[in-house]
Coordinates of C-alpha atoms in Angstrom, one line a residue:
M337 CA -25.5 -6.2 1.6
S338 CA -27.7 -7.0 -1.4
S339 CA -27.9 -4.7 -4.4
S340 CA -31.5 -3.8 -3.6
A341 CA -30.5 -2.8 -0.1
V342 CA -27.7 -0.7 -1.5
A343 CA -30.1 0.9 -3.9
R344 CA -32.4 1.9 -1.1
L345 CA -29.5 3.4 0.8
W346 CA -28.4 5.4 -2.2
R347 CA -31.9 6.8 -2.8
R348 CA -32.3 7.7 0.9
S349 CA -28.9 9.5 1.0
L350 CA -29.8 11.4 -2.2
R351 CA -33.2 12.4 -0.8
D352 CA -31.6 13.6 2.4
V353 CA -29.1 15.7 0.5
L354 CA -31.9 17.3 -1.7
L355 CA -34.2 18.0 1.3
R356 CA -31.4 19.7 3.2
G357 CA -30.6 21.8 0.2
S358 CA -34.3 22.9 -0.3
A359 CA -34.6 23.6 3.5
C360 CA -31.6 25.9 3.3
R361 CA -33.0 27.8 0.4
G362 CA -36.4 28.1 2.0
G363 CA -34.9 29.2 5.3
A364 CA -33.3 32.2 3.6
S365 CA -36.6 33.5 2.2
A366 CA -38.6 32.9 5.4
R367 CA -36.3 34.9 7.7
P368 CA -38.4 37.3 9.8
A369 CA -38.0 41.0 9.1
S370 CA -36.2 43.2 11.6
T371 CA -38.4 45.1 14.0
A372 CA -36.0 47.9 14.5
S373 CA -37.0 51.2 12.9
A374 CA -34.9 52.6 10.1
S375 CA -35.0 55.0 7.2
G376 CA -36.6 53.8 3.9
A377 CA -33.2 53.3 2.3
A378 CA -31.9 51.3 5.3
A379 CA -35.1 49.2 5.4
E380 CA -34.8 48.5 1.7
A381 CA -31.2 47.4 2.1
A382 CA -32.0 45.2 5.1
A383 CA -34.9 43.5 3.2
A384 CA -32.7 42.8 0.2
P385 CA -31.3 39.2 0.2
K386 CA -27.7 39.0 1.2
K387 CA -25.3 37.8 -1.5
V388 CA -23.6 34.6 -0.4
P389 CA -20.2 34.1 -2.0
P390 CA -20.0 30.9 -4.1
P391 CA -18.1 28.0 -2.6
P392 CA -14.4 27.5 -3.8
R393 CA -13.9 25.9 -7.1
K394 CA -12.4 22.7 -5.6
G395 CA -15.4 22.5 -3.3
R396 CA -17.8 22.8 -6.2
L397 CA -16.0 20.1 -8.1
L398 CA -16.0 17.7 -5.1
T399 CA -19.7 18.4 -4.5
G400 CA -20.6 17.8 -8.1
A401 CA -18.6 14.6 -8.2
L402 CA -20.3 13.2 -5.1
I403 CA -23.8 14.2 -6.3
G404 CA -23.0 12.7 -9.7
L405 CA -21.9 9.5 -8.0
A406 CA -25.0 9.4 -5.9
I407 CA -27.4 9.9 -8.8
G408 CA -25.5 7.5 -11.1
G409 CA -25.1 4.9 -8.4
G410 CA -28.7 5.1 -7.4
A411 CA -29.8 4.5 -10.9
Y412 CA -27.3 1.8 -11.6
V413 CA -27.6 -0.4 -8.5
S414 CA -31.4 -0.6 -8.9
T415 CA -30.8 -3.1 -11.8
A416 CA -27.2 -4.3 -11.2
D417 CA -26.1 -7.5 -9.4
E418 CA -23.4 -7.3 -6.7
A419 CA -20.5 -8.1 -9.0
K420 CA -21.4 -5.4 -11.5
F421 CA -22.0 -2.9 -8.7
C422 CA -18.6 -3.7 -7.3
G423 CA -17.0 -3.1 -10.7
W424 CA -18.9 0.2 -11.0
L425 CA -17.6 1.3 -7.6
F426 CA -14.0 0.8 -8.5
K427 CA -14.5 2.5 -11.9
S428 CA -16.2 5.5 -10.3
T429 CA -13.1 6.3 -8.1
E430 CA -11.4 7.5 -11.3
L431 CA -13.7 10.5 -11.1
V432 CA -12.2 11.5 -7.8
N433 CA -8.5 11.2 -8.8
P434 CA -8.3 14.7 -10.4
L435 CA -9.5 16.2 -7.1
F436 CA -6.7 14.5 -5.2
A437 CA -4.2 15.7 -7.9
M438 CA -5.1 19.3 -7.0
L439 CA -4.0 18.8 -3.4
D440 CA -0.6 18.9 -1.8
A441 CA 1.0 15.5 -2.3
E442 CA 1.5 14.6 1.3
F443 CA -2.0 16.0 2.3
A444 CA -3.5 13.9 -0.5
H445 CA -1.7 10.9 0.7
S446 CA -2.9 11.4 4.3
L447 CA -6.5 11.9 3.0
A448 CA -6.3 8.6 1.1
V449 CA -5.1 6.7 4.2
K450 CA -8.0 8.2 6.2
A451 CA -10.5 7.3 3.5
A452 CA -9.3 3.6 3.6
A453 CA -9.3 3.6 7.4
H454 CA -12.9 4.7 7.6
G455 CA -14.2 2.5 4.8
F456 CA -14.6 5.2 2.2
V457 CA -13.0 3.0 -0.5
P458 CA -14.5 0.3 -2.6
R459 CA -14.4 -3.3 -1.3
E460 CA -13.6 -6.1 -3.7
K461 CA -16.4 -8.7 -3.6
R462 CA -15.4 -10.6 -6.8
P463 CA -13.1 -13.6 -6.5
D464 CA -9.7 -13.3 -8.1
P465 CA -8.9 -15.4 -11.2
P466 CA -7.7 -18.8 -10.0
V467 CA -4.6 -18.5 -12.1
L468 CA -3.4 -15.7 -9.7
G469 CA -3.4 -17.9 -6.6
L470 CA -0.2 -19.1 -5.1
E471 CA 1.4 -20.4 -1.9
V472 CA 4.3 -18.8 -0.1
W473 CA 5.7 -19.5 3.4
G474 CA 2.8 -21.9 4.0
R475 CA 0.2 -19.2 3.4
K476 CA -2.2 -19.1 0.5
F477 CA -2.2 -15.7 -1.4
A478 CA -5.3 -15.0 -3.5
N479 CA -3.1 -13.0 -5.8
P480 CA 0.5 -11.8 -5.9
I481 CA -0.1 -8.1 -6.0
G482 CA 0.7 -6.3 -2.8
L483 CA 0.9 -2.7 -1.4
A484 CA 4.5 -1.7 -0.5
A485 CA 5.5 -0.2 2.8
G486 CA 5.3 3.6 3.0
F487 CA 1.6 4.0 2.1
D488 CA 0.1 3.0 5.5
K489 CA 3.1 3.8 7.7
N490 CA 1.2 3.5 11.0
A491 CA -1.2 0.6 10.3
E492 CA -4.3 2.8 10.2
A493 CA -6.1 1.3 7.3
V494 CA -5.1 -2.4 7.1
E495 CA -8.6 -3.8 6.8
G496 CA -9.7 -1.2 4.2
L497 CA -6.6 -1.7 2.0
L498 CA -6.8 -5.5 2.1
G499 CA -10.5 -5.2 1.3
M500 CA -9.7 -3.4 -1.9
G501 CA -8.3 -6.6 -3.3
F502 CA -4.6 -6.6 -2.6
G503 CA -3.1 -10.1 -2.0
F504 CA -1.0 -8.6 0.8
V505 CA -0.3 -5.3 2.5
E506 CA 2.9 -4.2 4.1
V507 CA 2.7 -1.5 6.8
G508 CA 5.5 0.7 8.1
S509 CA 8.3 1.5 8.3
V510 CA 7.7 1.5 12.0
T511 CA 10.4 3.0 14.3
P512 CA 10.6 2.2 18.1
L513 CA 10.2 5.8 19.1
P514 CA 7.8 8.3 17.4
Q515 CA 9.6 10.7 15.0
E516 CA 8.5 13.5 12.8
G517 CA 10.8 12.7 9.9
N518 CA 12.3 15.3 7.6
P519 CA 10.9 18.9 7.3
K520 CA 8.1 19.5 4.9
P521 CA 7.6 19.8 2.0
R522 CA 9.1 16.3 1.4
I523 CA 7.0 14.6 -1.3
F524 CA 7.1 15.9 -4.9
R525 CA 5.1 14.7 -7.8
L526 CA 6.7 14.2 -11.2
R527 CA 3.3 13.6 -12.9
E528 CA 4.5 13.5 -16.5
H529 CA 6.9 10.8 -15.7
G530 CA 4.6 8.8 -13.4
A531 CA 7.1 9.3 -10.6
V532 CA 7.4 10.7 -7.1
I533 CA 10.4 12.0 -5.1
N534 CA 10.1 11.5 -1.4
R535 CA 12.5 12.4 1.5
C536 CA 10.1 11.6 4.4
G537 CA 12.8 10.1 6.6
F538 CA 10.8 7.4 8.5
N539 CA 8.1 9.6 9.9
S540 CA 6.4 7.2 12.3
E541 CA 4.0 7.3 15.3
G542 CA 6.2 4.6 16.9
I543 CA 5.9 1.0 17.9
V544 CA 3.5 1.5 20.8
V545 CA 0.8 3.2 18.7
V546 CA 1.1 0.7 15.9
A547 CA 1.0 -2.3 18.3
K548 CA -2.2 -1.0 19.8
R549 CA -3.8 -0.7 16.4
L550 CA -2.6 -4.1 15.2
G551 CA -3.6 -5.7 18.5
A552 CA -7.2 -4.3 18.2
Q553 CA -7.4 -5.6 14.6
H554 CA -6.0 -9.0 15.6
G555 CA -8.5 -9.3 18.5
K556 CA -11.4 -8.4 16.2
R557 CA -10.3 -11.0 13.7
K558 CA -10.1 -13.7 16.4
M559 CA -13.6 -12.9 17.6
E560 CA -14.9 -13.2 14.1
E561 CA -13.2 -16.5 13.6
T562 CA -14.6 -17.8 16.9
S563 CA -18.2 -16.7 16.2
S564 CA -18.0 -18.0 12.6
S565 CA -20.0 -21.1 11.9
T566 CA -17.5 -22.1 9.2
S567 CA -15.3 -24.9 10.4
P568 CA -11.5 -24.3 10.0
S569 CA -9.7 -25.7 7.1
T570 CA -7.8 -29.0 7.6
S571 CA -5.3 -28.1 4.8
D572 CA -1.7 -27.5 5.7
I573 CA -1.8 -24.3 3.7
K574 CA -3.3 -21.5 5.7
Q575 CA -6.1 -19.5 4.1
G576 CA -5.2 -15.8 4.4
G577 CA -3.3 -14.4 7.4
K578 CA -3.5 -12.7 10.8
A579 CA -5.2 -9.6 9.4
G580 CA -8.0 -11.5 7.7
P581 CA -8.3 -12.8 4.1
G582 CA -5.1 -11.1 3.0
I583 CA -1.5 -11.3 4.2
L584 CA 0.0 -8.6 6.5
G585 CA 3.7 -7.6 6.4
V586 CA 5.3 -5.3 9.0
N587 CA 8.3 -3.3 7.9
L588 CA 10.7 -2.4 10.7
G589 CA 12.9 0.7 10.7
K590 CA 15.4 2.4 13.1
N591 CA 15.2 5.8 14.7
K592 CA 17.3 8.5 13.1
T593 CA 19.2 9.3 16.3
S594 CA 19.7 5.7 17.4
E595 CA 23.3 4.5 17.8
D596 CA 22.3 0.8 18.0
A597 CA 20.4 -0.2 14.9
A598 CA 20.2 -3.9 15.9
A599 CA 18.5 -2.9 19.2
D600 CA 15.8 -0.9 17.3
Y601 CA 15.0 -3.8 15.0
V602 CA 15.0 -6.3 17.9
Q603 CA 12.5 -4.1 19.7
G604 CA 10.3 -4.1 16.7
V605 CA 10.4 -7.9 16.5
H606 CA 9.5 -8.3 20.2
T607 CA 6.6 -5.9 20.0
L608 CA 5.1 -6.4 16.5
S609 CA 5.9 -9.9 15.3
Q610 CA 2.9 -11.5 16.9
Y611 CA 0.7 -9.5 14.5
A612 CA 2.7 -10.1 11.3
D613 CA 2.5 -12.7 8.7
Y614 CA 6.0 -11.7 7.7
L615 CA 8.6 -9.2 9.0
V616 CA 10.9 -6.9 7.1
I617 CA 14.3 -5.4 8.1
N618 CA 14.4 -2.2 6.1
V619 CA 18.0 -1.2 5.5
S620 CA 17.2 0.4 2.1
S621 CA 15.8 3.9 2.7
P622 CA 18.0 6.8 1.4
N623 CA 16.5 9.2 3.9
T624 CA 17.9 7.9 7.2
P625 CA 21.7 8.7 7.5
G626 CA 23.9 5.7 7.5
L627 CA 21.0 3.2 7.0
R628 CA 22.2 1.8 3.7
K629 CA 25.6 1.1 5.2
L630 CA 23.9 -1.8 7.0
Q631 CA 23.8 -3.6 3.6
G632 CA 27.5 -4.5 3.7
R633 CA 28.3 -8.2 4.2
K634 CA 29.6 -8.0 7.8
Q635 CA 27.0 -5.4 9.0
L636 CA 24.1 -7.2 7.4
K637 CA 25.2 -10.6 8.7
D638 CA 25.5 -9.3 12.3
L639 CA 22.2 -7.5 12.1
V640 CA 20.2 -10.4 10.6
K641 CA 21.6 -12.9 13.2
K642 CA 20.6 -10.7 16.1
V643 CA 17.1 -10.1 14.7
Q644 CA 16.6 -13.8 13.9
A645 CA 17.7 -14.7 17.4
A646 CA 15.3 -12.3 18.9
R647 CA 12.4 -13.7 16.8
D648 CA 13.3 -17.4 17.5
E649 CA 13.7 -17.0 21.3
M650 CA 10.0 -15.9 21.5
Q651 CA 7.4 -18.6 22.2
W652 CA 5.3 -19.4 19.2
A653 CA 2.3 -21.6 18.5
E654 CA 2.4 -24.5 16.0
D655 CA 2.4 -22.0 13.2
G656 CA 5.9 -20.9 14.2
P657 CA 7.5 -17.5 13.9
P658 CA 6.8 -15.2 11.0
P659 CA 9.2 -15.2 8.0
L660 CA 11.9 -12.6 8.1
L661 CA 12.9 -10.6 5.0
V662 CA 15.3 -7.9 4.2
K663 CA 14.5 -4.9 1.9
I664 CA 17.4 -3.7 -0.2
A665 CA 18.2 -0.6 -2.3
P666 CA 18.5 -0.6 -6.1
D667 CA 21.7 1.5 -5.9
L668 CA 24.1 -1.4 -5.4
S669 CA 27.2 -2.7 -7.1
K670 CA 27.7 -6.2 -8.3
Q671 CA 29.9 -6.9 -5.3
D672 CA 27.1 -5.5 -3.0
L673 CA 24.6 -7.9 -4.5
E674 CA 27.0 -10.8 -4.1
D675 CA 27.5 -10.0 -0.5
I676 CA 23.8 -9.7 0.2
A677 CA 23.0 -13.0 -1.6
A678 CA 25.8 -14.8 0.4
V679 CA 24.3 -13.6 3.7
A680 CA 20.8 -14.5 2.6
L681 CA 21.8 -18.0 1.7
A682 CA 24.0 -18.6 4.7
L683 CA 21.5 -17.4 7.2
R684 CA 18.5 -18.9 5.4
L685 CA 16.6 -15.6 5.1
D686 CA 13.0 -16.1 4.1
G687 CA 13.0 -13.5 1.4
L688 CA 14.3 -10.3 -0.1
I689 CA 12.4 -7.2 -1.2
I690 CA 13.9 -5.6 -4.3
S691 CA 13.9 -2.7 -4.1
N692 CA 13.3 0.6 -2.4
T693 CA 13.6 4.0 -4.1
T694 CA 16.7 5.1 -5.9
V695 CA 18.9 8.1 -5.3
S696 CA 20.1 8.1 -8.9
R697 CA 18.1 10.0 -11.5
P698 CA 17.5 7.8 -14.5
P699 CA 16.1 9.6 -17.5
P700 CA 13.6 11.2 -18.2
A701 CA 13.2 12.2 -14.6
D702 CA 16.7 13.8 -14.4
T703 CA 15.4 16.6 -16.7
H704 CA 12.7 17.6 -14.2
P705 CA 13.3 20.7 -12.0
L706 CA 12.6 18.6 -8.9
A707 CA 15.2 16.0 -9.9
Q708 CA 17.8 17.8 -7.8
E709 CA 15.7 17.4 -4.6
T710 CA 17.3 15.0 -2.2
G711 CA 15.4 11.8 -1.5
G712 CA 14.3 8.6 -3.2
L713 CA 12.8 8.4 -6.7
S714 CA 10.0 6.0 -7.2
G715 CA 7.6 5.2 -10.0
K716 CA 8.0 4.3 -13.7
P717 CA 11.7 5.6 -14.0
L718 CA 12.6 3.0 -11.3
F719 CA 11.2 0.0 -13.2
D720 CA 14.1 -1.0 -15.3
L721 CA 16.7 -0.4 -12.6
S722 CA 14.8 -2.4 -9.9
T723 CA 14.0 -5.2 -12.4
N724 CA 17.6 -5.6 -13.4
I725 CA 18.6 -5.8 -9.7
L726 CA 15.9 -8.4 -9.2
R727 CA 17.2 -10.5 -12.1
E728 CA 20.8 -10.4 -10.7
M729 CA 19.6 -11.5 -7.3
Y730 CA 17.5 -14.3 -8.7
I731 CA 20.6 -15.7 -10.4
L732 CA 22.8 -15.2 -7.3
T733 CA 20.4 -16.9 -5.0
R734 CA 19.7 -19.6 -7.6
G735 CA 16.0 -19.0 -7.0
K736 CA 16.1 -20.6 -3.5
I737 CA 14.7 -17.5 -1.7
P738 CA 11.3 -15.9 -2.4
L739 CA 11.9 -12.4 -4.0
I740 CA 9.4 -9.6 -3.9
G741 CA 9.7 -7.3 -6.9
C742 CA 9.0 -3.7 -6.1
G743 CA 9.6 -0.5 -8.1
G744 CA 7.7 1.1 -11.0
V745 CA 4.9 -1.4 -11.4
S746 CA 1.8 0.3 -12.9
S747 CA 0.3 -2.5 -15.1
G748 CA -0.3 -6.2 -15.3
E749 CA 2.4 -6.4 -17.9
D750 CA 4.8 -4.8 -15.5
A751 CA 3.9 -7.3 -12.8
Y752 CA 4.3 -10.1 -15.2
K753 CA 7.8 -9.0 -16.2
K754 CA 8.8 -8.9 -12.5
I755 CA 7.5 -12.4 -12.1
R756 CA 9.3 -13.7 -15.2
S757 CA 12.4 -12.0 -13.9
G758 CA 12.3 -14.0 -10.6
A759 CA 9.7 -12.3 -8.4
T760 CA 7.4 -14.6 -6.4
L761 CA 5.3 -11.6 -5.3
V762 CA 5.0 -8.0 -6.6
Q763 CA 4.5 -4.7 -4.8
L764 CA 3.4 -1.3 -6.0
Y765 CA 2.8 2.1 -4.4
T766 CA 3.4 5.1 -6.7
A767 CA 1.0 3.8 -9.3
L768 CA -1.8 3.6 -6.7
A769 CA -1.2 7.3 -5.8
Y770 CA -1.8 8.2 -9.4
G771 CA -4.4 5.6 -10.5
G772 CA -6.4 5.1 -7.3
P773 CA -8.3 2.0 -6.3
A774 CA -9.4 1.3 -9.9
L775 CA -5.8 0.3 -10.6
I776 CA -6.0 -2.8 -8.5
P777 CA -8.6 -5.0 -10.3
R778 CA -7.2 -3.7 -13.6
I779 CA -3.7 -5.0 -12.8
K780 CA -4.9 -8.3 -11.6
A781 CA -7.0 -8.8 -14.8
E782 CA -4.1 -7.8 -17.0
L783 CA -1.7 -10.2 -15.2
A784 CA -4.2 -13.1 -15.6
E785 CA -4.4 -12.3 -19.3
C786 CA -0.6 -12.3 -19.6
L787 CA -0.3 -15.7 -17.8
E788 CA -3.0 -17.3 -19.9
R789 CA -1.6 -15.8 -23.1
D790 CA 1.7 -17.5 -22.6
G791 CA 0.2 -20.8 -21.4
F792 CA 0.9 -20.6 -17.7
K793 CA -1.6 -22.3 -15.5
S794 CA -0.5 -20.4 -12.4
V795 CA 1.8 -17.6 -11.1
Q796 CA 4.0 -20.3 -9.6
E797 CA 4.8 -21.7 -13.1
A798 CA 5.9 -18.2 -14.4
I799 CA 8.4 -17.4 -11.7
G800 CA 11.8 -17.0 -13.2
A801 CA 10.6 -18.1 -16.7
D802 CA 13.1 -15.8 -18.4
F803 CA 15.9 -18.0 -17.2
R804 CA 14.7 -21.3 -18.5

């Protein structure tokens, strides 16, 4: 849509809002008088206008913010080009962040997912800096910044989230059967520390629901590709993935009551792998009893072999099966890391995600009243711990396996440190909950500045730079 068309849309929306407001005010004064007889005092009371209680404070703030956006946007887009308007849209979301902060943490999260699912989030129209592009698993990533699993658990908002400018989005964890997860409240903000404690426990709508959503999105994408006049690329490196311009990962989990973990992951592979650009075996959540025990050498080796066999026995087109990764916890000993690295190398895993939330309480979060809540800690306090685990794993695997650095990333500098420490790709989650959509273009711009500052011509050149 052109900027002039958008301007007309803004003005029309604002006019409709104002006309409805004036109609409501006029309607109150034009109400017909009662024909019933009454005493003078009663008639006078009936004639007096009724006092309508003012809307709640949160409602007034939200209304004011939306009207402000409408007025400001209408004035701005009338003279701005598409790129400037796109930048303004991302910047304007910062006005809404304080409103979300007033809400219960889990409700705010659900609202954000719904907003992305219905297109009420800005869409990135500007190309990423060329220095951010890289190739992994035969796919071309426009940038290495991804959204971690846990945000869009049920694949409700894939198109909207990729449209915000992430290089890749990971949905899930998805369990075979629907499950509610742990009792609420189960998400707690530690705002002053830029952290969150969660004990959700793999709340999931289940494989069937997620498969239907991803199937519908996949079908829509195929139709668009068929009707497009653009001829397909002849390059061996695929542009984007199965979900569109970005890459889609599907994170698989097990049900809490399941006695056969491998069967749960195999079921996930059979049902969802056709829609995924990569698959993740999640054995790292602290909120499912016994799950982290699957990280032991024997348990992990047996599990990965069964899941790989299930994937490889399926019929695939020339693209082949999706890469298979394992997501690990940060609360691991040196021996644990050596065991995982040995399994990853022996079975030729396609990658590791490092890491999930921590059950430890590194300062300063351990001084917070909520620090004693059970569950995983994410956000800034996790950055150093997860980065140290990343560095150890890069050394143990000798850099032969793509690593995804996850945990505490809230700036381009953070992402750059993960990459220098051995990460090929980087994921974030908690920072998005605090910073909103405006965080995404800011992180990408900052990362590009870091790379160019130190003389790197691409992300690929900077991977593991601290070990050279």
